[in-house]
Tab-separated table of C-alpha atoms in Angstrom:
chain	number	residue	atom	x	y	z
W	6	ASP	CA	43.177	140.722	80.566
W	7	ASP	CA	40.990	137.667	79.776
W	8	ARG	CA	43.937	135.256	79.847
W	9	GLN	CA	45.323	136.576	83.136
W	10	ASP	CA	48.656	137.623	81.637
W	11	ASP	CA	50.062	141.047	80.834
W	12	GLU	CA	50.005	142.522	77.340
W	13	PHE	CA	52.071	145.522	76.324
W	14	LEU	CA	50.048	148.705	75.691
W	15	GLY	CA	52.852	151.163	74.962
W	16	ARG	CA	55.601	153.171	76.642
W	17	ALA	CA	56.766	156.760	77.004
W	18	LYS	CA	60.064	158.315	78.053
W	19	ILE	CA	60.704	161.648	79.738
W	20	GLN	CA	64.230	162.966	80.216
W	21	THR	CA	64.851	163.888	83.837
W	22	SER	CA	67.048	166.849	82.927
W	23	VAL	CA	64.062	168.474	81.195
W	24	VAL	CA	62.076	168.280	84.421
W	25	ALA	CA	65.052	169.697	86.322
W	26	GLU	CA	65.270	172.627	83.901
W	27	ARG	CA	61.554	173.449	84.104
W	28	GLY	CA	61.069	172.707	87.803
W	29	TYR	CA	57.378	171.916	87.296
W	30	ILE	CA	55.471	170.460	84.335
W	31	GLU	CA	51.712	170.170	84.801
W	32	GLY	CA	49.170	168.042	82.987
W	33	TYR	CA	51.189	167.133	79.893
W	34	TRP	CA	50.006	164.472	77.507
W	35	VAL	CA	52.738	162.125	76.308
W	36	ASP	CA	52.141	159.941	73.262
W	37	LEU	CA	52.821	156.241	73.776
W	38	VAL	CA	55.255	154.601	71.376
W	39	ASP	CA	55.718	151.048	70.134
W	40	THR	CA	51.944	150.812	69.857
W	41	GLU	CA	49.266	151.931	67.416
W	42	SER	CA	47.535	154.418	69.717
W	43	GLY	CA	47.418	155.765	73.247
W	44	LYS	CA	48.696	158.605	75.386
W	45	VAL	CA	49.153	159.316	79.073
W	46	GLN	CA	48.784	162.547	81.060
W	47	VAL	CA	51.390	163.334	83.705
W	48	THR	CA	52.435	166.101	86.077
W	49	LEU	CA	56.083	166.216	87.117
W	50	SER	CA	57.959	168.348	89.625
W	51	TRP	CA	61.661	168.535	90.458
W	52	LEU	CA	62.636	168.685	94.118
W	53	SER	CA	66.183	169.946	94.587
W	54	VAL	CA	68.273	168.612	97.462
W	55	ILE	CA	69.989	170.672	100.151
W	56	ASP	CA	72.427	169.724	102.913
W	57	ASP	CA	70.893	172.105	105.470
W	58	SER	CA	69.547	170.284	108.534
W	59	SER	CA	67.154	173.165	109.323
W	60	THR	CA	65.269	172.406	106.091
W	61	VAL	CA	64.564	168.854	107.229
W	62	LYS	CA	63.692	169.936	110.777
W	63	THR	CA	61.317	172.639	109.530
W	64	ALA	CA	59.588	170.240	107.154
W	65	ALA	CA	59.174	167.709	109.963
W	66	LYS	CA	57.888	170.349	112.395
W	67	HIS	CA	55.239	171.713	110.049
W	68	ALA	CA	54.096	168.391	108.617
W	69	LYS	CA	50.342	167.905	108.789
W	70	PRO	CA	48.654	164.694	110.024
W	71	ASN	CA	48.659	161.954	107.384
W	72	ASP	CA	51.236	163.891	105.363
W	73	ASP	CA	53.151	161.231	103.448
W	74	SER	CA	55.235	163.570	101.290
W	75	ALA	CA	58.991	163.037	101.341
W	76	LYS	CA	60.941	165.384	103.622
W	77	GLY	CA	64.346	164.178	102.519
W	78	LEU	CA	66.327	161.343	101.012
W	79	VAL	CA	69.060	159.142	102.403
W	80	HIS	CA	71.930	157.791	100.368
W	81	ILE	CA	73.539	154.685	101.834
W	82	TYR	CA	76.695	153.183	100.415
W	83	ILE	CA	77.504	149.604	101.434
W	84	ASP	CA	81.195	148.893	100.993
W	85	SER	CA	81.700	145.444	102.521
W	86	CYS	CA	81.013	143.048	105.372
W	87	SER	CA	83.424	141.006	107.452
W	88	GLY	CA	83.436	138.292	110.094
W	89	LEU	CA	80.247	136.565	108.939
W	90	PHE	CA	81.012	133.291	110.693
W	91	ASN	CA	78.656	130.684	112.074
W	92	GLN	CA	79.680	129.833	115.644
W	93	ARG	CA	78.186	126.356	115.371
W	94	ASP	CA	80.104	125.621	112.159
W	95	PRO	CA	83.179	127.847	111.688
W	96	THR	CA	83.949	126.222	108.318
W	97	TYR	CA	80.572	127.248	106.825
W	98	LYS	CA	80.682	129.971	104.182
W	99	PRO	CA	77.409	131.855	103.650
W	100	SER	CA	76.180	133.599	100.490
W	101	PRO	CA	75.501	137.060	101.944
W	102	MET	CA	73.134	139.703	100.625
W	103	VAL	CA	72.359	143.076	102.249
W	104	ARG	CA	68.695	144.089	102.530
W	105	LEU	CA	67.585	147.629	103.467
W	106	ILE	CA	64.128	148.118	104.972
W	107	SER	CA	62.532	151.521	105.631
W	108	ASN	CA	59.262	152.535	107.263
W	109	HIS	CA	57.531	153.519	104.034
W	110	GLU	CA	59.159	152.024	100.946
W	111	LYS	CA	59.713	148.615	99.469
W	112	SER	CA	62.885	146.956	100.674
W	113	GLN	CA	66.014	147.182	98.547
W	114	GLN	CA	68.809	144.665	98.399
W	115	SER	CA	72.289	144.134	97.068
W	116	TRP	CA	73.457	141.455	94.713
W	117	PRO	CA	74.332	138.264	96.618
W	118	LYS	CA	77.968	137.274	97.062
W	119	TYR	CA	78.521	133.545	97.054
W	120	TYR	CA	80.341	131.456	99.647
W	121	THR	CA	82.323	134.089	101.514
W	122	ASN	CA	82.627	135.317	105.096
W	123	ASP	CA	83.928	138.727	103.985
W	124	PRO	CA	81.840	139.893	101.000
W	125	ILE	CA	82.698	143.022	99.007
W	126	ILE	CA	79.382	144.741	98.199
W	127	GLU	CA	80.188	148.211	96.783
W	128	GLN	CA	76.598	149.276	96.071
W	129	GLY	CA	74.674	152.456	96.786
W	130	PHE	CA	71.006	152.890	97.681
W	131	VAL	CA	68.638	155.864	97.931
W	132	MET	CA	65.574	155.868	100.186
W	133	LEU	CA	62.963	158.560	100.864
W	134	ILE	CA	62.288	159.910	104.343
W	135	ARG	CA	58.767	160.963	105.315
W	136	ALA	CA	58.926	161.255	109.121
W	137	PRO	CA	62.423	162.378	110.191
W	138	TYR	CA	61.590	162.175	113.904
W	139	THR	CA	60.650	158.480	113.779
W	140	ASP	CA	61.922	156.973	110.533
W	141	GLU	CA	64.710	154.443	110.619
W	142	ILE	CA	66.364	152.147	108.116
W	143	LYS	CA	67.013	148.572	109.134
W	144	ILE	CA	69.926	146.827	107.462
W	145	ASP	CA	69.941	143.036	107.442
W	146	VAL	CA	72.739	140.830	106.172
W	147	ILE	CA	71.056	137.669	104.908
W	148	ASP	CA	72.394	134.258	103.980
W	149	THR	CA	70.764	133.483	100.616
W	150	ALA	CA	72.185	129.951	100.674
W	151	SER	CA	69.856	128.991	103.527
W	152	LYS	CA	66.316	127.853	102.801
W	153	LYS	CA	64.752	130.583	104.947
W	154	ASP	CA	67.123	133.459	104.093
W	155	ASP	CA	68.514	133.444	107.628
W	156	VAL	CA	69.574	136.828	108.999
W	157	ILE	CA	73.292	136.756	109.834
W	158	GLY	CA	73.343	140.184	111.446
W	159	THR	CA	71.462	143.474	111.583
W	160	CYS	CA	71.939	147.146	112.422
W	161	THR	CA	69.769	150.278	112.276
W	162	ILE	CA	70.248	153.841	111.071
W	163	ARG	CA	67.966	156.256	112.941
W	164	ILE	CA	67.222	159.281	110.820
W	165	TRP	CA	67.028	161.787	113.647
W	166	SER	CA	70.492	160.758	114.828
W	167	LEU	CA	71.742	161.188	111.261
W	168	ILE	CA	70.305	164.731	111.136
W	169	GLU	CA	72.371	165.691	114.166
W	170	GLN	CA	75.647	164.556	112.593
W	171	PRO	CA	77.996	167.150	111.008
W	172	GLY	CA	76.802	167.636	107.452
W	173	MET	CA	73.996	165.126	108.165
W	174	GLU	CA	76.445	162.382	107.272
W	175	TYR	CA	78.077	159.262	108.646
W	176	THR	CA	81.382	158.854	106.840
W	177	LEU	CA	82.497	155.424	105.664
W	178	GLN	CA	83.034	153.385	108.822
W	179	PRO	CA	82.441	149.908	110.304
W	180	TRP	CA	79.144	149.206	112.096
W	181	LEU	CA	78.652	146.255	114.424
W	182	LEU	CA	76.102	143.699	113.281
W	183	LYS	CA	73.888	142.192	115.956
W	184	GLY	CA	73.407	138.471	115.453
W	185	ASN	CA	75.059	135.094	115.763
W	186	SER	CA	78.498	136.311	114.635
W	187	PRO	CA	80.040	138.350	117.499
W	188	ASP	CA	82.732	139.942	115.309
W	189	ALA	CA	80.516	140.653	112.297
W	190	LYS	CA	80.733	144.184	110.871
W	191	ILE	CA	79.395	146.087	107.901
W	192	VAL	CA	81.338	149.015	106.421
W	193	MET	CA	79.063	151.731	105.069
W	194	SER	CA	78.357	155.453	104.867
W	195	ALA	CA	75.055	157.340	105.058
W	196	SER	CA	74.080	160.903	104.193
W	197	LEU	CA	70.770	162.759	104.453
W	198	ARG	CA	69.613	165.593	102.202
W	199	GLY	CA	66.539	167.767	102.539
W	200	LEU	CA	64.111	168.307	99.655
W	201	LEU	CA	63.054	171.777	98.570
W	202	PRO	CA	59.447	172.122	97.337
W	203	PRO	CA	59.021	172.668	93.572
W	204	GLN	CA	58.320	176.409	93.808
W	205	CYS	CA	61.614	176.906	95.672
W	206	SER	CA	63.689	174.749	93.376
W	207	PRO	CA	66.286	176.728	91.417
W	208	ARG	CA	65.576	176.880	87.701
W	209	LYS	CA	67.737	178.056	84.869
W	210	GLY	CA	66.574	181.095	82.895
W	211	GLN	CA	65.642	179.172	79.781
W	212	ARG	CA	62.442	179.303	77.845
W	213	PRO	CA	60.613	175.950	77.581
W	214	SER	CA	61.588	175.577	73.924
W	215	GLU	CA	65.266	176.056	74.788
W	216	ALA	CA	65.040	173.342	77.447
W	217	GLY	CA	63.787	170.840	74.886
W	218	VAL	CA	60.157	170.818	76.040
W	219	LYS	CA	57.332	171.529	73.661
W	220	THR	CA	55.167	174.528	74.475
W	221	THR	CA	52.000	172.894	73.181
W	222	GLU	CA	49.723	170.925	75.457
W	223	SER	CA	51.328	167.582	74.747
W	224	PHE	CA	54.585	165.841	73.970
W	225	SER	CA	54.329	164.055	70.646
W	226	ALA	CA	56.622	161.272	69.484
W	227	PRO	CA	54.992	159.067	66.853
W	228	THR	CA	57.943	156.727	66.356
W	229	SER	CA	60.734	156.711	68.924
W	230	GLY	CA	59.537	158.565	72.014
W	231	LEU	CA	60.342	162.247	72.686
W	232	SER	CA	62.889	162.161	69.899
W	233	ASP	CA	62.999	165.952	69.725
W	234	LEU	CA	64.728	166.152	73.126
W	235	THR	CA	68.486	166.510	73.379
W	236	TYR	CA	69.734	163.754	75.645
W	237	ASP	CA	72.829	164.240	77.748
W	238	ASP	CA	74.720	162.516	80.568
W	239	LYS	CA	74.571	165.382	83.054
W	240	VAL	CA	73.588	164.180	86.524
W	241	LEU	CA	71.657	166.653	88.683
W	242	PRO	CA	71.002	166.027	92.387
W	243	GLY	CA	67.320	165.967	93.194
W	244	ARG	CA	64.125	163.987	93.170
W	245	ILE	CA	61.324	163.809	90.620
W	246	ARG	CA	57.718	163.641	91.764
W	247	LEU	CA	55.496	162.146	89.057
W	248	LEU	CA	51.700	162.286	89.191
W	249	LEU	CA	49.975	160.052	86.661
W	250	HIS	CA	46.529	161.441	85.799
W	251	LYS	CA	45.014	159.134	83.186
W	252	ALA	CA	45.506	157.413	79.850
W	253	GLU	CA	43.443	157.565	76.675
W	254	GLU	CA	43.042	155.760	73.344
W	255	LEU	CA	44.770	152.582	74.524
W	256	GLU	CA	44.670	149.525	72.308
W	257	LYS	CA	41.842	147.056	72.920
W	258	LYS	CA	43.478	143.841	74.074
W	259	ASP	CA	40.583	141.906	75.642
W	260	VAL	CA	38.054	139.822	73.775
W	261	GLY	CA	35.353	142.196	75.018
W	262	GLY	CA	37.034	145.179	73.382
W	263	LYS	CA	38.629	146.695	76.479
W	264	SER	CA	41.830	146.433	78.512
W	265	ASP	CA	42.810	146.261	82.186
W	266	PRO	CA	45.825	148.606	82.128
W	267	TYR	CA	48.343	149.360	84.836
W	268	VAL	CA	51.507	151.445	84.663
W	269	VAL	CA	55.132	150.503	85.317
W	270	ILE	CA	57.462	153.438	86.069
W	271	SER	CA	61.179	152.713	85.691
W	272	TYR	CA	64.295	154.764	86.364
W	273	GLU	CA	67.611	152.963	85.930
W	274	THR	CA	67.319	149.994	88.337
W	275	GLN	CA	64.244	151.328	90.188
W	276	ARG	CA	60.781	150.111	89.265
W	277	ALA	CA	57.299	150.880	90.570
W	278	GLU	CA	53.850	149.657	89.474
């Protein structure tokens, strides 16, 4: 806006289990809440996961040039690290953090652990795979106590090697870290799952009204945001693809009577703008 800072224009919530029930929701308008006016149009599809390596291989084989759609997702669980010693100063205790870097997504990182050579991490991460033949995930253990975030050690998970493992999975095991600490290891597991396209995703035999989705052309929630939906704690394996079309009737925040809107999409600890 005119003052070069962000002003809130409204928010909307969509329950992921509703998308999982429907499989595909196209062009729905969702009313923004916590604001006087505004709505946003979205299309959502649910991509179910499958542990069949042929699904990933087929998707990779038939991918068209410049196809950036996800062919699968990788779940990586970081249990711990050990032997993070500095050979030049054996008494030094780093403040390690694990950073995961893929070919296509923003890097993800663990919470730092302070002043320890053997940090307990116990965090999981999910990353999308777009090119199974060439994608890899680089894992760096970084010392956050240093001014330049020095890399203590690193290792790499190559997706094609993961596909060839039984069940497309590396069980929890130690991996050697390449770096200045010769005995440094990271204990982690990794599993790959293929993604079925929306039209192949299994759906339950419910009518839209039974699944908690309105059958009119828009979701409407004038006060608290999709309050007519029944929220539950059921966790379904899969991925949601969200296409944001446009927004209308947003509040005028600038002096000139307009706004410069952008959208923040959040799911648990994940955030995208």
